[in-house]
Amino acid sequence: MTLKHFMTMAAGATALMAVLAAAPASADDTKLEELKAQGFARIAIANEPPFTAVGADGKVSGAAPDVAREVFKRLGVADVVASISEYGAMIPGLQAGRHDAVTAGLFMKPERCAAVAYSEPVLCDAEAMLVKKGNPKGFKSYADVANDQSATIGAPGGGTEEKLALEAGVPRDRVIVVPDGQSGLKMLQDGRIDAYSLPVLSISDLVKKANDPNLEVVAPVQGAPVYCDGAAFKKGDEALRDAFDVELAKLKESGELAKIIEPYGFSAAAAMSTTREKLCAAAN
Ligand code: 6CS
């Protein structure tokens, strides 16, 4: 090999090293780099306070988007842009690339953990039923609804409460899909359903705003687990999920997660008392 040939080879190797050094830490960082360049992350929400909320002015709030906004900001993604989705459409929307993340109180369950890449837990809550004052049908569990042949229960489409009612034996035609909290409240008040089921904090928010003395809350629903959500990412975006988890862990450690979610009624300690691994393994 002549000196000239060697010098050419060395120059080429130096240039290659320079290119590699400029590349992101790993090819996986591309999604985060895309979001940074985009200036926002597209999040799916349900508009179910206090988990998620869209004001009359269009402002997005609620515990899940507030946590997501703070985490993404720390990752260098300036803001979040939300679109409202039914719970049952959130994962297909994520998989189709319509959202960059689901931050909506989408509870971790094994079948969902198989379909998305969840962050560590953020918001935990038990289940509740809204009924008429005096709980005339004596509901304490989803099985009670199943055992009353005339009873109907409203729940979000593709949501956890719909699944719990069906699994407890309530026939499909007595589980009524309800698009949102206000509709469920009205259907109950009009006697079109005998119970409306959402997580405890969501039902409590509805009752507080309804100012209707003829309502009663059954909470917790007997036999239903306490669930926790996490931010959900598309399979393949695990590097983005891992980066999200690093910042989420810092919020937990510093007490800042508590400052964000506890005014909404959530417990940071509950989220810190469990893990994605446990929740995704739980048989429920
Ligand atoms: O994850 C779910 O399916 C449930 N999560 C919330 C916050 N509300 C209702 C929904 O069914």
Short mmCIF file of C-alpha atoms and ligand atoms in Angstrom, two decimals:
data_model
loop_
_atom_site.label_atom_id
_atom_site.label_comp_id
_atom_site.label_asym_id
_atom_site.label_seq_id
_atom_site.Cartn_x
_atom_site.Cartn_y
_atom_site.Cartn_z
CA MET A 1 0.00 0.00 0.00
CA THR A 2 1.52 3.33 -1.07
CA LEU A 3 1.63 6.26 1.38
CA LYS A 4 -0.84 8.11 -0.89
CA HIS A 5 -3.26 5.11 -0.78
CA PHE A 6 -2.97 4.93 3.02
CA MET A 7 -3.63 8.68 3.42
CA THR A 8 -6.76 8.35 1.23
CA MET A 9 -8.06 5.46 3.34
CA ALA A 10 -7.39 7.37 6.59
CA ALA A 11 -9.19 10.46 5.31
CA GLY A 12 -12.19 8.33 4.36
CA ALA A 13 -12.28 6.68 7.80
CA THR A 14 -12.12 10.10 9.53
CA ALA A 15 -15.00 11.39 7.43
CA LEU A 16 -17.08 8.29 8.26
CA MET A 17 -16.43 8.73 11.99
CA ALA A 18 -17.55 12.36 11.75
CA VAL A 19 -20.84 11.31 10.13
CA LEU A 20 -21.50 8.62 12.74
CA ALA A 21 -20.69 11.02 15.58
CA ALA A 22 -23.30 13.47 14.30
CA ALA A 23 -25.97 10.81 14.14
CA PRO A 24 -28.45 10.58 17.05
CA ALA A 25 -27.37 8.37 19.94
CA SER A 26 -29.30 5.55 18.39
CA ALA A 27 -31.46 5.10 15.33
CA ASP A 28 -34.38 4.72 17.78
CA ASP A 29 -34.18 8.40 18.68
CA THR A 30 -35.71 9.31 15.34
CA LYS A 31 -39.26 9.47 16.72
CA LEU A 32 -38.25 11.85 19.50
CA GLU A 33 -36.20 13.88 17.03
CA GLU A 34 -39.26 14.04 14.75
CA LEU A 35 -41.46 15.32 17.59
CA LYS A 36 -38.87 17.92 18.59
CA ALA A 37 -38.75 19.16 15.00
CA GLN A 38 -42.56 19.03 14.76
CA GLY A 39 -42.80 21.12 17.94
CA PHE A 40 -45.62 19.07 19.44
CA ALA A 41 -46.78 15.55 20.22
CA ARG A 42 -50.24 14.50 18.98
CA ILE A 43 -52.09 12.95 21.95
CA ALA A 44 -55.39 11.09 22.04
CA ILE A 45 -57.77 12.01 24.88
CA ALA A 46 -61.39 11.25 25.77
CA ASN A 47 -62.50 14.52 27.41
CA GLU A 48 -63.47 12.80 30.66
CA PRO A 49 -62.55 15.07 33.58
CA PRO A 50 -60.46 14.86 35.71
CA PHE A 51 -58.44 12.44 33.55
CA THR A 52 -58.72 14.62 30.43
CA ALA A 53 -60.66 17.80 29.68
CA VAL A 54 -61.22 20.25 26.82
CA GLY A 55 -62.51 23.67 27.88
CA ALA A 56 -65.03 25.77 25.94
CA ASP A 57 -62.02 27.72 24.72
CA GLY A 58 -60.46 24.52 23.39
CA LYS A 59 -57.79 24.47 26.10
CA VAL A 60 -56.70 20.93 26.94
CA SER A 61 -56.24 20.04 30.59
CA GLY A 62 -56.83 17.12 32.91
CA ALA A 63 -54.25 15.13 34.81
CA ALA A 64 -53.07 12.95 31.92
CA PRO A 65 -52.44 15.74 29.37
CA ASP A 66 -50.86 17.95 32.07
CA VAL A 67 -48.35 15.21 32.92
CA ALA A 68 -47.70 14.48 29.24
CA ARG A 69 -47.16 18.19 28.45
CA GLU A 70 -44.60 18.49 31.27
CA VAL A 71 -42.74 15.32 30.31
CA PHE A 72 -42.62 16.20 26.61
CA LYS A 73 -41.43 19.71 27.45
CA ARG A 74 -38.52 18.20 29.37
CA LEU A 75 -37.76 16.01 26.36
CA GLY A 76 -37.59 19.10 24.15
CA VAL A 77 -41.05 18.76 22.61
CA ALA A 78 -42.67 22.15 23.14
CA ASP A 79 -46.33 21.20 23.48
CA VAL A 80 -49.05 18.62 22.96
CA VAL A 81 -51.94 18.78 20.48
CA ALA A 82 -54.97 16.71 21.51
CA SER A 83 -57.68 14.96 19.53
CA ILE A 84 -60.75 13.46 21.19
CA SER A 85 -61.27 9.74 20.67
CA GLU A 86 -63.51 6.98 22.01
CA TYR A 87 -61.50 4.65 24.27
CA GLY A 88 -62.04 1.75 21.88
CA ALA A 89 -60.53 3.76 19.00
CA MET A 90 -57.43 5.02 20.81
CA ILE A 91 -55.17 2.03 20.23
CA PRO A 92 -56.15 1.58 16.56
CA GLY A 93 -55.55 5.33 16.09
CA LEU A 94 -52.12 5.04 17.69
CA GLN A 95 -51.24 2.01 15.56
CA ALA A 96 -52.41 3.85 12.41
CA GLY A 97 -50.10 6.76 13.21
CA ARG A 98 -52.89 9.26 13.93
CA HIS A 99 -51.51 9.89 17.44
CA ASP A 100 -47.96 9.96 18.82
CA ALA A 101 -49.21 8.86 22.25
CA VAL A 102 -52.41 8.10 24.14
CA THR A 103 -52.52 10.08 27.39
CA ALA A 104 -56.13 9.60 28.44
CA GLY A 105 -56.35 7.37 31.49
CA LEU A 106 -56.24 4.31 29.21
CA PHE A 107 -55.92 1.69 31.94
CA MET A 108 -53.13 -0.88 31.65
CA LYS A 109 -54.48 -4.39 31.13
CA PRO A 110 -52.72 -7.43 29.62
CA GLU A 111 -54.51 -7.25 26.27
CA ARG A 112 -53.70 -3.56 25.89
CA CYS A 113 -50.10 -4.09 27.07
CA ALA A 114 -49.76 -6.57 24.21
CA ALA A 115 -50.88 -3.94 21.69
CA VAL A 116 -48.98 -0.82 22.79
CA ALA A 117 -45.82 0.24 24.65
CA TYR A 118 -47.01 1.70 27.99
CA SER A 119 -45.01 4.04 30.17
CA GLU A 120 -44.80 3.40 33.89
CA PRO A 121 -48.04 4.13 35.83
CA VAL A 122 -49.38 7.68 36.08
CA LEU A 123 -53.07 7.77 37.18
CA CYS A 124 -54.83 5.14 39.31
CA ASP A 125 -58.51 4.85 40.18
CA ALA A 126 -61.21 2.40 41.27
CA GLU A 127 -64.50 1.88 39.43
CA ALA A 128 -67.88 3.43 40.30
CA MET A 129 -71.51 3.31 39.24
CA LEU A 130 -73.85 6.27 39.09
CA VAL A 131 -77.42 5.27 40.08
CA LYS A 132 -80.67 6.94 41.11
CA LYS A 133 -80.85 8.14 44.73
CA GLY A 134 -81.46 5.21 47.07
CA ASN A 135 -79.85 2.76 44.61
CA PRO A 136 -83.31 1.21 43.90
CA LYS A 137 -81.86 -1.96 42.31
CA GLY A 138 -79.28 -2.40 45.06
CA PHE A 139 -76.29 -2.56 42.72
CA LYS A 140 -72.92 -3.21 44.39
CA SER A 141 -71.17 -5.09 41.57
CA TYR A 142 -71.38 -5.72 37.83
CA ALA A 143 -72.70 -9.21 38.70
CA ASP A 144 -75.69 -7.55 40.41
CA VAL A 145 -76.52 -5.86 37.10
CA ALA A 146 -76.14 -9.20 35.30
CA ASN A 147 -78.45 -10.92 37.76
CA ASP A 148 -81.25 -8.39 37.31
CA GLN A 149 -82.80 -9.38 33.96
CA SER A 150 -84.35 -5.96 33.43
CA ALA A 151 -81.27 -3.88 34.34
CA THR A 152 -79.19 -1.91 31.83
CA ILE A 153 -75.77 -0.30 32.41
CA GLY A 154 -74.09 2.45 30.39
CA ALA A 155 -70.33 2.47 29.78
CA PRO A 156 -67.78 3.90 27.32
CA GLY A 157 -67.37 2.01 24.04
CA GLY A 158 -64.24 -0.15 24.17
CA GLY A 159 -63.78 0.96 27.76
CA THR A 160 -62.89 -0.99 30.86
CA GLU A 161 -66.34 -0.72 32.45
CA GLU A 162 -68.01 -2.11 29.32
CA LYS A 163 -65.65 -5.09 29.43
CA LEU A 164 -66.15 -5.63 33.18
CA ALA A 165 -69.94 -5.63 32.75
CA LEU A 166 -69.80 -8.10 29.86
CA GLU A 167 -67.34 -10.33 31.72
CA ALA A 168 -69.66 -10.28 34.76
CA GLY A 169 -72.38 -11.75 32.54
CA VAL A 170 -74.42 -8.69 31.56
CA PRO A 171 -75.76 -9.57 28.08
CA ARG A 172 -74.55 -7.39 25.21
CA ASP A 173 -78.01 -5.84 24.72
CA ARG A 174 -78.08 -4.64 28.34
CA VAL A 175 -74.66 -2.95 28.15
CA ILE A 176 -75.32 0.41 26.52
CA VAL A 177 -72.41 2.22 24.85
CA VAL A 178 -72.33 5.83 26.05
CA PRO A 179 -70.15 8.34 24.14
CA ASP A 180 -69.34 10.72 27.00
CA GLY A 181 -70.07 11.65 30.60
CA GLN A 182 -72.79 14.19 29.93
CA SER A 183 -74.69 11.70 27.77
CA GLY A 184 -74.40 9.02 30.45
CA LEU A 185 -75.64 11.39 33.12
CA LYS A 186 -78.65 12.42 31.02
CA MET A 187 -79.50 8.82 30.11
CA LEU A 188 -79.49 7.91 33.80
CA GLN A 189 -81.52 10.95 34.80
CA ASP A 190 -84.07 10.13 32.06
CA GLY A 191 -84.30 6.52 33.26
CA ARG A 192 -82.94 5.14 29.96
CA ILE A 193 -80.23 3.25 31.85
CA ASP A 194 -80.23 1.95 35.43
CA ALA A 195 -76.53 2.60 36.07
CA TYR A 196 -73.67 4.46 34.42
CA SER A 197 -70.13 3.22 35.10
CA LEU A 198 -66.86 5.16 34.95
CA PRO A 199 -63.87 5.41 37.27
CA VAL A 200 -64.63 6.92 40.68
CA LEU A 201 -63.08 10.34 40.02
CA SER A 202 -64.91 10.71 36.69
CA ILE A 203 -68.29 9.88 38.24
CA SER A 204 -67.55 12.19 41.17
CA ASP A 205 -66.77 15.03 38.76
CA LEU A 206 -70.06 14.46 36.92
CA VAL A 207 -72.09 14.41 40.15
CA LYS A 208 -70.41 17.56 41.45
CA LYS A 209 -71.30 19.45 38.27
CA ALA A 210 -74.80 17.94 37.90
CA ASN A 211 -76.11 19.44 41.12
CA ASP A 212 -78.90 16.82 41.11
CA PRO A 213 -80.06 15.47 44.52
CA ASN A 214 -81.62 12.45 42.81
CA LEU A 215 -78.25 10.79 42.09
CA GLU A 216 -76.15 8.36 44.12
CA VAL A 217 -72.66 6.97 43.64
CA VAL A 218 -71.80 3.33 44.26
CA ALA A 219 -68.03 3.25 44.82
CA PRO A 220 -65.93 1.23 44.66
CA VAL A 221 -67.73 -1.34 42.51
CA GLN A 222 -67.28 -4.59 44.41
CA GLY A 223 -64.97 -7.07 42.69
CA ALA A 224 -63.51 -4.54 40.24
CA PRO A 225 -59.74 -3.92 40.48
CA VAL A 226 -58.07 -0.55 40.99
CA TYR A 227 -56.59 0.27 37.60
CA CYS A 228 -53.73 2.56 36.60
CA ASP A 229 -53.03 4.13 33.24
CA GLY A 230 -49.75 5.01 31.62
CA ALA A 231 -48.93 6.97 28.50
CA ALA A 232 -49.32 4.54 25.60
CA PHE A 233 -46.92 4.55 22.64
CA LYS A 234 -46.94 2.63 19.37
CA LYS A 235 -45.03 -0.67 19.37
CA GLY A 236 -41.68 0.23 17.83
CA ASP A 237 -41.51 3.56 19.67
CA GLU A 238 -40.04 1.98 22.79
CA ALA A 239 -37.10 4.43 22.75
CA LEU A 240 -39.57 7.33 22.97
CA ARG A 241 -41.45 5.47 25.72
CA ASP A 242 -38.18 4.89 27.59
CA ALA A 243 -37.26 8.58 27.31
CA PHE A 244 -40.76 9.45 28.61
CA ASP A 245 -40.20 7.07 31.54
CA VAL A 246 -36.90 8.69 32.50
CA GLU A 247 -38.59 12.09 32.87
CA LEU A 248 -41.68 10.58 34.53
CA ALA A 249 -39.45 8.93 37.13
CA LYS A 250 -37.84 12.32 37.87
CA LEU A 251 -41.30 13.89 38.35
CA LYS A 252 -42.19 11.08 40.77
CA GLU A 253 -38.91 11.39 42.66
CA SER A 254 -39.06 15.18 42.98
CA GLY A 255 -42.71 15.34 44.12
CA GLU A 256 -43.66 17.21 40.96
CA LEU A 257 -45.96 14.43 39.76
CA ALA A 258 -47.94 14.83 42.99
CA LYS A 259 -48.13 18.59 42.43
CA ILE A 260 -49.62 18.03 38.96
CA ILE A 261 -52.11 15.20 39.63
CA GLU A 262 -53.20 15.50 43.26
CA PRO A 263 -55.22 18.71 42.76
CA TYR A 264 -57.31 16.58 40.36
CA GLY A 265 -57.88 14.01 43.12
CA PHE A 266 -55.32 11.41 42.01
CA SER A 267 -52.66 9.89 44.28
CA ALA A 268 -49.01 9.96 43.22
CA ALA A 269 -48.28 7.35 45.89
CA ALA A 270 -50.75 4.98 44.20
CA ALA A 271 -48.92 5.33 40.88
CA MET A 272 -45.56 4.89 42.63
CA SER A 273 -46.77 1.81 44.50
CA THR A 274 -47.00 -0.31 41.35
CA THR A 275 -45.29 -0.89 38.03
CA ARG A 276 -46.07 -1.47 34.37
CA GLU A 277 -44.75 -5.01 34.78
CA LYS A 278 -47.21 -5.81 37.58
CA LEU A 279 -50.18 -4.14 35.88
CA CYS A 280 -49.53 -5.75 32.51
CA ALA A 281 -49.25 -9.18 34.15
CA ALA A 282 -52.37 -8.77 36.34
CA ALA A 283 -55.21 -11.05 35.35
CA ASN A 284 -58.25 -8.76 35.19
O1 6CS B 1 -59.15 2.77 30.31
C1 6CS B 1 -60.37 2.69 30.19
O2 6CS B 1 -60.94 1.89 29.45
C2 6CS B 1 -61.21 3.63 31.10
N1 6CS B 1 -60.42 4.75 31.48
C3 6CS B 1 -61.01 5.89 31.87
C4 6CS B 1 -60.19 7.01 32.39
N2 6CS B 1 -62.33 6.10 31.78
C5 6CS B 1 -63.24 5.11 31.26
C6 6CS B 1 -62.51 4.05 30.44
O3 6CS B 1 -63.35 2.92 30.24
#
